[in-house]
Coordinates of C-alpha atoms in Angstrom, one line a residue:
X21 CA -15.8 12.3 -58.1
X22 CA -13.2 13.9 -55.2
X23 CA -9.8 12.1 -55.9
X24 CA -8.7 9.7 -53.2
X25 CA -6.0 11.3 -50.8
X26 CA -2.5 9.7 -50.8
X27 CA -1.4 7.5 -48.5
X28 CA 1.3 9.8 -47.3
X29 CA -1.4 11.7 -45.9
X30 CA -4.3 9.8 -44.7
X31 CA -1.6 7.5 -42.5
X32 CA -0.4 8.7 -39.5
X33 CA 3.7 8.7 -39.1
X34 CA 5.5 5.6 -37.1
X35 CA 7.1 5.6 -33.9
X36 CA 9.3 2.5 -33.2
X37 CA 10.5 1.6 -29.9
X38 CA 12.8 -0.8 -29.3
X39 CA 14.6 -2.4 -25.8
X40 CA 15.8 -5.3 -24.4
X41 CA 12.9 -7.1 -22.5
X42 CA 14.7 -6.6 -19.1
X43 CA 13.9 -2.6 -19.7
X44 CA 10.2 -3.3 -19.7
X45 CA 9.3 -1.4 -17.2
X46 CA 11.0 1.8 -18.9
X47 CA 9.0 1.0 -21.8
X48 CA 6.0 0.8 -19.9
X49 CA 6.6 4.4 -18.3
X50 CA 7.3 5.9 -21.5
X51 CA 4.3 4.3 -23.3
X52 CA 1.8 5.5 -20.7
X53 CA 3.1 9.2 -21.3
X54 CA 2.8 8.9 -24.6
X55 CA -0.5 7.3 -24.9
X56 CA -2.8 10.3 -24.9
X57 CA -1.2 11.8 -28.3
X58 CA -1.2 8.2 -29.7
X59 CA -5.0 7.2 -28.7
X60 CA -5.6 10.6 -30.6
X61 CA -4.1 9.6 -33.7
X62 CA -1.0 11.4 -33.6
X63 CA 0.8 8.8 -34.6
X64 CA 1.1 5.0 -34.7
X65 CA 3.2 3.4 -31.9
X66 CA 5.1 0.1 -32.8
X67 CA 7.6 -2.4 -30.7
X68 CA 9.4 -5.6 -31.0
X69 CA 8.1 -6.7 -27.5
X70 CA 11.3 -6.0 -25.9
X71 CA 13.1 -9.4 -27.9
X72 CA 14.7 -9.8 -31.1
X73 CA 14.5 -13.8 -32.5
X74 CA 14.8 -15.1 -35.7
X75 CA 12.4 -15.8 -38.8
X76 CA 9.1 -13.8 -39.3
X77 CA 10.0 -11.6 -35.7
X78 CA 13.4 -10.2 -37.3
X79 CA 11.9 -9.3 -40.5
X80 CA 9.1 -7.5 -39.0
X81 CA 11.2 -5.5 -36.9
X82 CA 13.1 -4.6 -39.9
X83 CA 10.4 -3.8 -42.0
X84 CA 9.4 -1.3 -39.1
X85 CA 12.9 -0.2 -38.5
X86 CA 12.6 1.0 -42.8
X87 CA 8.9 2.4 -42.7
X88 CA 9.9 4.5 -39.1
X89 CA 9.5 8.1 -39.0
X90 CA 11.0 8.4 -35.5
X91 CA 13.0 5.7 -33.9
X92 CA 13.6 5.7 -30.2
X93 CA 16.2 3.1 -28.6
X94 CA 16.2 2.3 -24.7
X95 CA 19.7 2.3 -23.8
X96 CA 21.3 0.3 -21.9
X97 CA 24.5 -2.0 -21.5
X98 CA 21.8 -4.6 -22.4
X99 CA 20.5 -3.2 -25.3
X100 CA 24.2 -2.4 -26.6
X101 CA 25.5 -6.0 -26.0
X102 CA 22.6 -8.1 -27.4
X103 CA 24.0 -10.0 -30.4
X104 CA 20.4 -9.3 -32.4
X105 CA 20.5 -5.7 -31.9
X106 CA 23.5 -4.6 -33.4
X107 CA 22.5 -4.5 -37.0
X108 CA 19.4 -2.8 -35.6
X109 CA 21.2 -0.1 -34.1
X110 CA 23.6 0.4 -37.1
X111 CA 20.8 0.7 -39.1
X112 CA 18.9 3.2 -37.0
X113 CA 22.0 5.2 -36.6
X114 CA 22.6 5.4 -40.8
X115 CA 19.0 6.0 -41.7
X116 CA 19.3 9.6 -39.4
X117 CA 22.3 10.2 -40.7
X118 CA 20.8 10.0 -44.3
X119 CA 18.2 11.7 -43.2
X120 CA 15.5 9.4 -43.1
X121 CA 14.3 8.7 -40.0
X122 CA 14.8 10.9 -36.7
X123 CA 16.6 9.1 -33.8
X124 CA 16.3 9.7 -30.2
X125 CA 18.3 7.5 -28.0
X126 CA 17.2 7.8 -24.7
X127 CA 19.7 6.8 -21.9
X128 CA 18.1 4.2 -19.4
X129 CA 21.3 3.4 -17.1
X130 CA 24.8 3.9 -17.6
X131 CA 26.9 2.8 -20.9
X132 CA 30.2 3.2 -22.2
X133 CA 29.8 5.0 -25.8
X134 CA 33.4 4.9 -27.0
X135 CA 34.4 5.2 -30.5
X136 CA 33.6 1.9 -31.8
X137 CA 30.3 2.0 -30.8
X138 CA 27.6 3.4 -33.5
X139 CA 25.6 5.7 -30.9
X140 CA 29.1 7.2 -30.5
X141 CA 28.7 11.1 -30.5
X142 CA 24.9 11.1 -31.0
X143 CA 22.6 13.4 -28.7
X144 CA 21.3 11.6 -26.4
X145 CA 18.0 12.2 -23.9
X146 CA 17.3 13.5 -21.4
X147 CA 19.5 16.3 -23.0
X148 CA 21.4 16.1 -19.6
X149 CA 23.0 12.9 -20.7
X150 CA 22.5 11.8 -17.3
X151 CA 21.2 8.0 -17.0
X152 CA 17.1 8.0 -16.0
X153 CA 18.5 5.4 -13.4
X154 CA 20.4 7.5 -11.8
X155 CA 18.1 10.1 -11.0
X156 CA 16.1 10.2 -7.8
X157 CA 12.5 7.9 -8.5
X158 CA 10.6 10.9 -7.3
X159 CA 12.3 13.0 -10.8
X160 CA 12.1 10.2 -13.1
X161 CA 8.2 10.8 -14.1
X162 CA 9.1 14.3 -14.9
X163 CA 12.4 12.7 -17.1
X164 CA 9.7 10.3 -18.6
X165 CA 7.1 13.2 -19.9
X166 CA 9.7 15.3 -20.8
X167 CA 11.2 12.7 -23.1
X168 CA 7.7 11.8 -24.0
X169 CA 7.3 15.3 -25.4
X170 CA 10.5 15.3 -27.2
X171 CA 8.9 12.2 -28.8
X172 CA 5.7 14.0 -29.9
X173 CA 7.9 17.3 -31.4
X174 CA 9.6 14.7 -33.7
X175 CA 6.6 13.1 -34.8
X176 CA 5.8 16.9 -36.0
X177 CA 8.7 17.3 -38.1
X178 CA 8.3 13.9 -39.6
X179 CA 6.4 15.6 -42.5
X180 CA 8.0 15.0 -46.0
X181 CA 10.6 17.2 -46.4
X182 CA 11.8 18.5 -50.3
X183 CA 14.8 17.2 -51.4
X184 CA 17.4 19.6 -53.0
X185 CA 18.4 19.6 -56.7
X186 CA 21.3 17.9 -56.3
X187 CA 20.7 15.3 -53.6
X188 CA 22.7 12.1 -54.1
X189 CA 22.6 9.5 -51.5
X190 CA 26.2 9.2 -49.9
X191 CA 24.8 5.4 -48.8
X192 CA 24.1 4.4 -52.5
X193 CA 23.5 0.9 -53.2
X194 CA 23.2 0.5 -49.5
X195 CA 19.2 0.1 -48.9
X196 CA 16.9 2.3 -50.2
X197 CA 13.4 0.7 -48.9
X198 CA 10.8 3.1 -47.1
X199 CA 7.3 3.7 -47.3
X200 CA 7.5 7.1 -49.5
X201 CA 7.1 6.1 -52.5
X202 CA 8.3 9.5 -54.4
X203 CA 11.9 8.6 -52.7
X204 CA 12.1 5.6 -54.2
X205 CA 10.7 6.7 -57.7
X206 CA 13.5 9.5 -57.2
X207 CA 16.3 7.1 -57.2
X208 CA 15.5 5.0 -60.3
X209 CA 14.8 8.4 -62.3
X210 CA 18.5 9.3 -61.1
X211 CA 19.5 5.8 -62.3
X212 CA 17.9 6.3 -65.5
X213 CA 19.0 9.7 -65.9
X214 CA 22.6 9.8 -64.3
X215 CA 23.5 13.1 -66.0
X216 CA 20.4 15.2 -65.2
X217 CA 19.4 17.5 -62.6
X218 CA 16.6 17.2 -60.4
X219 CA 13.7 19.7 -58.8
X220 CA 11.1 18.8 -56.9
X221 CA 7.3 20.4 -57.6
X222 CA 4.3 21.4 -55.6
X223 CA 2.4 18.1 -56.2
X224 CA -1.2 18.5 -55.1
X225 CA -3.4 15.4 -54.0
X226 CA -3.7 12.5 -55.1
X227 CA -0.3 12.9 -55.8
X228 CA 2.1 11.5 -53.4
X229 CA 4.8 14.2 -55.0
X230 CA 6.6 15.1 -58.3
X231 CA 9.8 16.0 -59.9
X232 CA 11.4 17.7 -63.1
X233 CA 14.3 15.7 -64.3
X234 CA 16.2 18.4 -66.6
X235 CA 18.9 16.8 -69.4
X236 CA 21.3 18.8 -71.8
X237 CA 20.8 17.4 -75.2
X238 CA 22.0 18.2 -78.6
X239 CA 22.6 22.1 -79.5
X240 CA 22.9 23.5 -76.1
X241 CA 18.6 22.5 -75.7
X242 CA 17.4 21.0 -72.6
X243 CA 15.1 18.2 -72.4
X244 CA 12.4 17.9 -69.2
X245 CA 10.6 15.1 -68.3
X246 CA 8.2 15.8 -65.6
X247 CA 7.4 13.1 -63.4
X248 CA 4.3 12.7 -61.3
X249 CA 4.4 10.0 -58.4
X250 CA 1.0 8.8 -57.0
X251 CA 0.7 6.3 -53.9
X252 CA -2.4 4.2 -55.4
X253 CA -3.3 2.6 -58.4
X254 CA -5.5 4.1 -60.9
X255 CA -9.1 2.3 -60.7
X256 CA -11.3 3.6 -62.5
X257 CA -11.9 6.0 -65.5
X258 CA -12.8 8.7 -63.5
X259 CA -10.0 8.7 -61.7
X260 CA -8.1 8.6 -64.3
X261 CA -9.8 12.1 -65.8
X262 CA -9.5 13.7 -62.4
X263 CA -5.4 12.9 -62.0
X264 CA -4.8 13.5 -65.8
X265 CA -6.3 17.1 -65.1
X266 CA -4.4 17.6 -62.0
X267 CA -1.7 16.7 -63.8
X268 CA -1.7 18.9 -66.7
X269 CA -2.9 21.9 -65.1
X270 CA -0.7 21.8 -62.0
X271 CA 2.3 19.9 -62.4
X272 CA 3.4 19.7 -65.9
X273 CA 1.7 23.0 -67.6
X274 CA 4.9 25.2 -68.3
X275 CA 7.0 22.2 -69.5
X276 CA 4.3 21.7 -72.5
X277 CA 4.0 25.2 -72.7
X278 CA 7.7 25.1 -73.7
X279 CA 7.8 21.8 -75.9
X280 CA 4.4 20.6 -76.8
X281 CA 6.0 17.0 -77.9
X282 CA 6.9 16.7 -74.6
X283 CA 6.6 13.6 -72.6
X284 CA 5.6 13.1 -69.3
X285 CA 5.6 10.2 -66.8
X286 CA 2.9 9.5 -64.0
X287 CA 4.4 6.6 -62.1
X288 CA 2.0 4.5 -59.6
X289 CA 2.1 1.0 -57.4
X290 CA 0.3 -1.9 -58.2
X291 CA 0.1 -3.8 -61.7
X292 CA 0.0 -1.9 -65.4
X293 CA -3.2 0.4 -65.6
X294 CA -5.9 -1.1 -68.0
X295 CA -4.5 -1.0 -71.7
X296 CA -7.4 2.1 -72.5
X297 CA -6.2 3.8 -69.2
X298 CA -2.9 3.9 -70.6
X299 CA -3.8 4.7 -74.6
X300 CA -5.7 7.3 -73.0
X301 CA -3.2 8.8 -71.4
X302 CA -0.6 8.5 -73.9
X303 CA -2.7 10.4 -76.2
X304 CA -2.3 13.6 -74.2
X305 CA 1.5 13.0 -73.9
X306 CA 1.8 11.2 -70.5
X307 CA 2.9 7.6 -69.9
X308 CA 1.2 5.3 -66.8
X309 CA 3.9 3.4 -65.4
X310 CA 3.6 1.0 -62.5
X311 CA 6.6 1.4 -60.4
X312 CA 7.7 -2.6 -60.4
X313 CA 8.0 -1.6 -64.9
X314 CA 9.5 1.4 -63.8
X315 CA 12.4 -0.2 -61.6
X316 CA 13.2 -2.6 -63.9
X317 CA 14.6 -0.3 -66.7
X318 CA 17.6 0.8 -64.2
X319 CA 19.2 -2.7 -65.5
X320 CA 17.9 -5.0 -67.9
X321 CA 19.6 -8.7 -67.7
X322 CA 18.3 -10.8 -71.2
X323 CA 21.7 -10.2 -72.9
X324 CA 23.8 -10.6 -69.8
X325 CA 21.9 -13.9 -69.0
X326 CA 21.5 -15.3 -72.7
X327 CA 25.1 -14.8 -72.6
X328 CA 26.0 -16.2 -69.0
X329 CA 23.8 -19.5 -70.0
X330 CA 25.9 -20.0 -72.7
X331 CA 29.3 -19.9 -71.0
X332 CA 27.3 -22.3 -68.4
X333 CA 25.8 -24.5 -71.3
X334 CA 29.2 -24.8 -73.4
X335 CA 30.9 -26.1 -70.5
X336 CA 31.5 -30.0 -70.7
X337 CA 32.2 -30.3 -67.3
X338 CA 29.4 -29.7 -65.8
X339 CA 26.5 -30.8 -68.4
X340 CA 23.3 -30.3 -67.4
X341 CA 22.0 -33.6 -67.9
X342 CA 25.1 -34.7 -65.2
X343 CA 23.4 -33.0 -62.5
X344 CA 22.9 -35.2 -59.3
X345 CA 21.0 -33.5 -56.3
X346 CA 23.0 -32.7 -53.3
X347 CA 22.6 -33.3 -49.9
X348 CA 23.5 -30.6 -47.7
X349 CA 22.7 -29.4 -44.1
X350 CA 21.3 -25.9 -43.3
X351 CA 22.5 -24.3 -40.2
X352 CA 21.1 -21.1 -38.9
X353 CA 23.5 -20.5 -36.1
X354 CA 22.7 -23.1 -33.4
X355 CA 19.7 -25.0 -36.0
X356 CA 20.5 -27.7 -38.2
X357 CA 18.6 -29.0 -40.7
X358 CA 19.1 -31.6 -43.6
X359 CA 17.9 -31.4 -46.6
X360 CA 18.1 -33.7 -49.9
X361 CA 18.4 -31.1 -52.3
X362 CA 20.5 -28.2 -51.6
X363 CA 19.7 -26.8 -55.0
X364 CA 15.8 -26.6 -54.2
X365 CA 16.8 -25.3 -51.0
X366 CA 19.0 -22.8 -52.3
X367 CA 16.3 -21.8 -55.2
X368 CA 13.3 -21.5 -52.3
X369 CA 15.6 -19.1 -50.4
X370 CA 16.6 -16.7 -53.1
X371 CA 13.4 -16.5 -54.6
X372 CA 11.7 -15.4 -51.6
X373 CA 11.2 -11.8 -50.8
X374 CA 13.8 -11.8 -48.1
X375 CA 17.7 -10.8 -47.8
X376 CA 20.0 -13.7 -47.9
X377 CA 23.8 -14.5 -47.8
X378 CA 24.4 -18.1 -48.5
X379 CA 27.6 -19.6 -47.2
X380 CA 27.9 -22.9 -49.4
X381 CA 30.8 -25.2 -47.8
X382 CA 31.9 -28.3 -48.9
X383 CA 34.9 -30.3 -49.4
X384 CA 37.0 -30.0 -52.2
X385 CA 35.4 -31.9 -55.1
X386 CA 32.1 -32.1 -53.5
X387 CA 30.4 -30.2 -56.3
X388 CA 29.6 -26.8 -55.2
X389 CA 30.8 -25.4 -58.7
X390 CA 28.5 -27.8 -60.1
X391 CA 26.0 -26.6 -58.0
X392 CA 26.3 -22.7 -58.2
X393 CA 25.9 -23.1 -61.9
X394 CA 22.9 -25.3 -61.8
X395 CA 21.4 -22.3 -59.4
X396 CA 22.3 -19.9 -62.2
X397 CA 20.8 -21.5 -64.8
X398 CA 17.8 -22.3 -63.4
X399 CA 17.6 -18.5 -61.3
X400 CA 18.2 -17.5 -64.8
X401 CA 15.1 -18.9 -66.7
X402 CA 12.9 -18.3 -63.8
X403 CA 13.8 -14.2 -64.1
X404 CA 13.0 -14.3 -67.7
X405 CA 9.5 -15.6 -66.3
X406 CA 9.6 -12.6 -63.6
X407 CA 9.7 -15.3 -61.0
X408 CA 13.1 -14.7 -59.4
X409 CA 16.3 -12.3 -59.3
X410 CA 18.6 -12.0 -62.0
X411 CA 21.3 -14.5 -61.8
X412 CA 25.1 -13.2 -61.9
X413 CA 27.7 -15.5 -61.7
X414 CA 31.1 -14.2 -60.4
X415 CA 34.2 -16.4 -60.3
X416 CA 36.2 -15.6 -57.1
X417 CA 39.8 -15.7 -58.1
X418 CA 38.8 -12.0 -59.8
X419 CA 38.8 -10.9 -56.5
X420 CA 43.0 -10.8 -56.1
X421 CA 42.7 -7.7 -58.2
X422 CA 40.6 -5.6 -56.2
X423 CA 39.5 -5.1 -52.7
X424 CA 36.6 -3.0 -54.0
X425 CA 32.8 -4.5 -55.1
X426 CA 32.3 -1.8 -57.4
X427 CA 35.6 -2.1 -59.2
X428 CA 35.0 -6.4 -59.4
X429 CA 31.9 -5.5 -60.6
X430 CA 33.0 -3.3 -63.4
X431 CA 35.6 -5.6 -64.5
X432 CA 32.9 -8.3 -64.8
X433 CA 30.5 -6.1 -66.6
X434 CA 33.2 -4.5 -69.1
X435 CA 32.8 -7.4 -71.3
X436 CA 31.1 -6.5 -74.7
X437 CA 29.2 -9.8 -74.4
X438 CA 27.6 -9.1 -71.1
X439 CA 25.5 -5.8 -72.1
X440 CA 25.4 -2.9 -71.2
X441 CA 25.1 -2.9 -67.6
X442 CA 26.7 -0.1 -65.0
X443 CA 27.6 -0.7 -61.8
X444 CA 25.7 1.9 -59.9
X445 CA 22.5 0.3 -61.6
X446 CA 23.4 -3.1 -60.8
X447 CA 24.1 -2.5 -57.3
X448 CA 20.5 -0.5 -56.7
X449 CA 18.7 -4.1 -58.3
X450 CA 20.5 -6.3 -56.0
X451 CA 20.1 -3.7 -53.1
X452 CA 16.2 -4.0 -54.3
X453 CA 16.4 -8.2 -54.3
X454 CA 16.2 -7.8 -58.3
X455 CA 19.5 -9.5 -58.7
X456 CA 21.4 -11.7 -57.0
X457 CA 25.3 -12.4 -56.5
X458 CA 26.8 -15.5 -56.8
X459 CA 30.5 -15.5 -55.8
X460 CA 32.0 -18.8 -56.7
X461 CA 35.2 -20.3 -55.4
X462 CA 36.4 -18.0 -52.6
X463 CA 38.4 -21.3 -51.6
X464 CA 40.6 -20.4 -55.1
X465 CA 41.8 -17.2 -53.3
X466 CA 43.9 -19.5 -51.0
X467 CA 46.0 -20.6 -54.0
X468 CA 46.8 -16.7 -54.6
X469 CA 46.9 -15.2 -51.5
X470 CA 47.4 -15.5 -47.4
X471 CA 45.3 -16.5 -45.3
X472 CA 44.7 -12.8 -43.8
X473 CA 43.9 -11.2 -47.2
X474 CA 41.4 -14.0 -47.7
X475 CA 39.2 -13.0 -44.8
X476 CA 39.9 -8.9 -46.2
X477 CA 38.3 -10.1 -49.2
X478 CA 35.4 -11.9 -47.8
X479 CA 34.9 -8.3 -46.0
X480 CA 34.5 -7.0 -50.4
X481 CA 32.0 -10.1 -50.4
X482 CA 30.3 -8.4 -47.6
X483 CA 29.8 -5.2 -49.0
X484 CA 27.0 -6.7 -51.3
X485 CA 24.9 -7.6 -48.8
X486 CA 22.9 -4.5 -48.0
X487 CA 19.2 -3.9 -48.2
X488 CA 17.4 -6.8 -49.6
X489 CA 20.4 -8.3 -51.4
X490 CA 20.5 -12.0 -52.3
X491 CA 24.1 -13.0 -52.1
X492 CA 25.7 -16.6 -52.1
X493 CA 29.4 -17.6 -51.8
X494 CA 30.8 -21.2 -52.0
X495 CA 33.9 -21.9 -50.8
X496 CA 35.7 -25.4 -49.6
X497 CA 36.6 -25.7 -46.0
X498 CA 40.0 -27.7 -46.7
X499 CA 41.9 -24.1 -47.1
X500 CA 41.2 -23.6 -43.2
X501 CA 42.1 -25.5 -40.3
X502 CA 38.7 -27.3 -39.5
X503 CA 35.2 -26.5 -39.3
X504 CA 35.2 -24.6 -36.1
X505 CA 37.9 -22.0 -37.7
X506 CA 35.1 -21.6 -40.6
X507 CA 32.2 -21.0 -37.3
X508 CA 34.5 -18.5 -36.3
X509 CA 35.7 -17.0 -39.1
X510 CA 33.9 -16.8 -42.1
X511 CA 30.6 -17.7 -40.8
X512 CA 31.0 -15.2 -37.9
X513 CA 31.1 -12.4 -40.3
X514 CA 28.2 -13.5 -42.3
X515 CA 26.3 -14.1 -39.0
X516 CA 25.5 -10.8 -39.1
X517 CA 24.2 -10.2 -42.4
X518 CA 20.4 -10.3 -42.5
X519 CA 19.2 -13.5 -44.1
X520 CA 22.4 -15.9 -43.9
X521 CA 22.4 -19.5 -43.8
X522 CA 25.5 -21.6 -44.2
X523 CA 24.6 -25.0 -46.4
X524 CA 26.9 -27.4 -46.1
X525 CA 27.0 -29.7 -49.0
X526 CA 27.4 -33.7 -48.0
X527 CA 29.1 -36.3 -49.6
X528 CA 27.4 -38.8 -52.1
X529 CA 25.4 -41.3 -50.8
X530 CA 25.4 -45.0 -52.3
X531 CA 21.6 -43.8 -54.4
X532 CA 23.0 -40.6 -55.4
X533 CA 26.8 -42.7 -56.8
X534 CA 24.2 -45.0 -59.0
X535 CA 22.5 -42.0 -60.3
X536 CA 25.7 -40.2 -61.3
X537 CA 27.0 -43.5 -62.7
X538 CA 24.1 -43.6 -65.1
X539 CA 23.8 -40.0 -66.2
X540 CA 27.6 -40.4 -67.1
X541 CA 27.6 -43.9 -68.6
X542 CA 24.0 -43.3 -70.2
X543 CA 23.0 -47.1 -69.4
X544 CA 21.1 -48.4 -66.1
X545 CA 23.1 -52.0 -67.1
X546 CA 26.8 -50.1 -67.4
X547 CA 26.0 -48.2 -64.0
X548 CA 25.1 -51.5 -62.0
X549 CA 28.2 -53.2 -63.9
X550 CA 30.5 -50.6 -62.9
X551 CA 29.0 -49.9 -59.4
X552 CA 29.9 -54.0 -58.7
X553 CA 33.1 -53.0 -60.1
X554 CA 33.5 -50.1 -57.1
X555 CA 31.9 -52.1 -54.6
X556 CA 34.7 -55.4 -55.1
X557 CA 37.5 -52.5 -54.5
X558 CA 38.3 -51.6 -50.8
X559 CA 37.6 -48.1 -49.8
X560 CA 36.7 -47.0 -53.3
X561 CA 33.3 -46.6 -52.9
X562 CA 34.3 -44.0 -49.7
X563 CA 36.6 -42.2 -52.5
X564 CA 33.5 -42.0 -55.0
X565 CA 31.2 -40.3 -52.4
X566 CA 32.9 -37.2 -53.8
X567 CA 31.7 -36.3 -57.1
X568 CA 34.9 -34.9 -58.5
X569 CA 36.9 -38.4 -57.4
X570 CA 33.8 -40.3 -59.1
X571 CA 34.6 -38.5 -62.2
X572 CA 38.2 -39.7 -61.8
X573 CA 36.9 -43.3 -60.8
X574 CA 34.2 -43.7 -63.8
X575 CA 37.1 -43.2 -66.0
X576 CA 38.9 -46.0 -65.3
X577 CA 39.3 -49.3 -67.6
X578 CA 37.3 -51.9 -66.2
X579 CA 40.0 -54.1 -66.4
X580 CA 42.2 -51.7 -63.9
X581 CA 39.0 -51.6 -61.8
X582 CA 39.0 -55.9 -61.9
X583 CA 42.6 -56.1 -61.3
X584 CA 42.5 -53.8 -57.9
X585 CA 39.4 -55.9 -56.9
X586 CA 41.0 -59.2 -57.1
X587 CA 43.9 -57.6 -54.6
X588 CA 46.6 -59.3 -57.2
X589 CA 49.8 -58.2 -55.1
X590 CA 51.5 -60.4 -57.4
X591 CA 50.8 -58.5 -60.1
X592 CA 53.7 -56.1 -59.5
X593 CA 56.4 -59.2 -59.7
X594 CA 54.7 -60.5 -62.9
X595 CA 55.5 -57.0 -64.3
X596 CA 59.0 -57.2 -62.9
X597 CA 59.2 -60.7 -64.9
X598 CA 57.7 -59.2 -68.1
X599 CA 54.5 -60.6 -67.9
X600 CA 51.5 -58.8 -68.4
X601 CA 51.0 -57.3 -65.3
X602 CA 47.7 -55.9 -63.4
X603 CA 47.1 -52.8 -61.6
X604 CA 46.8 -53.4 -57.8
X605 CA 44.6 -51.1 -55.2
X606 CA 47.5 -49.3 -53.9
X607 CA 48.7 -48.1 -57.7
X608 CA 45.0 -47.6 -58.7
X609 CA 44.8 -45.4 -55.4
X610 CA 47.9 -43.3 -56.8
X611 CA 46.7 -43.0 -60.4
X612 CA 43.5 -41.1 -58.7
X613 CA 45.1 -38.9 -56.0
X614 CA 47.6 -38.1 -59.1
X615 CA 44.8 -37.0 -61.4
X616 CA 43.5 -35.0 -58.6
X617 CA 46.6 -33.2 -57.6
X618 CA 47.4 -32.6 -61.2
X619 CA 43.9 -30.7 -61.5
X620 CA 44.5 -28.8 -58.3
X621 CA 48.0 -27.8 -60.1
X622 CA 45.9 -26.6 -63.5
X623 CA 43.3 -24.4 -61.6
X624 CA 45.8 -22.8 -59.8
X625 CA 47.6 -21.8 -62.8
X626 CA 44.5 -20.3 -64.3

C-alpha cells in the first residue's frame, strides 16, 4: 500500500491574526487582500474575533498561538493597553525569538514602543514604520496589499527547517508545545541523552522527520541511535511493513552497517501499536514507541511518590481519616463562586488538560497545609493510575535559601530518598502538564524575611508557571495588611498567569465542626457531648470554626469546659482561698491563645 503522507505536508501553514475589536476595519482590509491566497489553500487563517475572554476562548487562542507558523499583530495603543492581550504579545515575541514562528507586527496607529514593551526593537510593517492610519486614505489600499504580500512570503518560508547538531533551547522549561511532533520528540531525546550530539537525517514519507543521537561510550566507542518520527499511528500490518522498509533502507542503514546489534526507535502519536506489530519491529532491531510512553521516560516519579506518601502518612497531625472537606470561595478576577469542597475543586482543576496556577489563601490555622497534603496524596494515587500529573510537594520555608527555582528544585531532589529526578527533566515534565508543583506555606517566609523579599520570592514561584504547568501556592492572609493588599500584590502578580485561580479557604460551619469532632474522638455520642459543651461557652463555637483552634479546644478536659460554660466568676476567689478552683471562660481563652502562640513560635524555629 502507499504510505500515508505526513500531516506536516498535508496541512497548510497556519496564519494567526490578533487584534482588538476596535480595529475590526483594519482586519477586514487585510483579510480582503489575503483572501485569494487563502482560498487557494496556501495557508489556513485564524483570528480570535477581535476579543479575548476567559475560559475556552482564551484556551483556543493560546492553542492557535502555539501552532501558528505566522503571527500577525495589528498593533495599536488599544492592543498594547488590553490586559488580556499582554501574555499573547509576550508569547508571540518569545516564539519568534526562538525561531518557532514568523512574527509580523503591523503598525496600524501610532504607539510608544519604549524599552519595556515586548515589541520594542521588533521590525514593524509597513517597513517605513509609518502608521497606516497616518497615511493618506488613497494610499492605504496599496499599503495593505504590500502587507498581504509580506504575509504570503512568510508563509512560503514557514516550511520545516533542519535544526543544527548543537541546538539547545535557551528558554528551556518554558513551553515546548507546537504541532511539529519532530520537535517534541527531539526535546525528549535531548533530555534522555544529555551528553549526546544530535544530527538531523533526511526522512522521506511517511516520516515527519528523523535524527540520530550519538553518545560516547566505553573504550572511546560511540554508540548511535537513529530515531524516526511518524506523525500518524500505525494502524495496519501493511502500513507497518512499508514503514519498516523505508526506515531500514533510507534512514538507519549506515548505522546498522556499523553495528548490527544497534537498536533504533520509531516514535509515533496515539496509543501503543498492537503487540504483534511491536514484536515484529523488535525482531528487526526497531522499537515502536508511542510519544506518551517515550515522554514518560524523561522522569519516573514512582520512587519519589512512594517516599512522599510515606512522609505524609507518618505525620500524625494530618491523619487522612481526620480530614474534613473545607468550603472555599473560588475567584477568577471579578467572578466568585463558593464550593463545598476545596479539595474536589482543586483535584478537578489539576487533572484537566489546561495550565493552572492556584493561589490558596486562608486565615492562620484554616487547614491549608492539611488541604495540600491531602491533595498531594490523592494526586499521587491518581498519577500511578495514569489519571493525574505527579505532585511534588515543597515547603516554602526552603525558599529562604534560594531565589532560583532550579536551585530550589535541586535542593529538594538531592535527598537519596527522592529517586534520581534531574531538575531539567522535572521542569520539562512540569511544563508539559505531566507534573504538578505544590508550594506549601508561602506565609512561612514572613517569619524569616521582609515583606519586599516575600514578593521577590513570589517571582521565583512564578518561574514555574510556564507552558501547561500546574502550580499551587498556599499562603495565610494574616501576614498582609488586608485582603485588598493580597489582591493588589500576590493575586495581581499571579493573575497574568494562564489558568489562574484564587481559592480562599472558609471557616468551618457547625456541621463541619461536628464532623471534625467525631473523626477525632472516634465516637458519635462523644462528639455530640463535646459539641454541647462548646456551645455553652460564649464565643467558643466561633473559635472552633478555625480547624487548628478546634484541635486545641478538642483536647481540653470536659471539666474545664463545664466550668467555663458555667461562667463561674467566683472560682478565682475560691482558688485563692484554697478551694478546689475551676477555670473561667477568660482563663480558658488565655490557655487556647497561649497554645496557639507557642505553636507559632515552634513553626518559626523550624
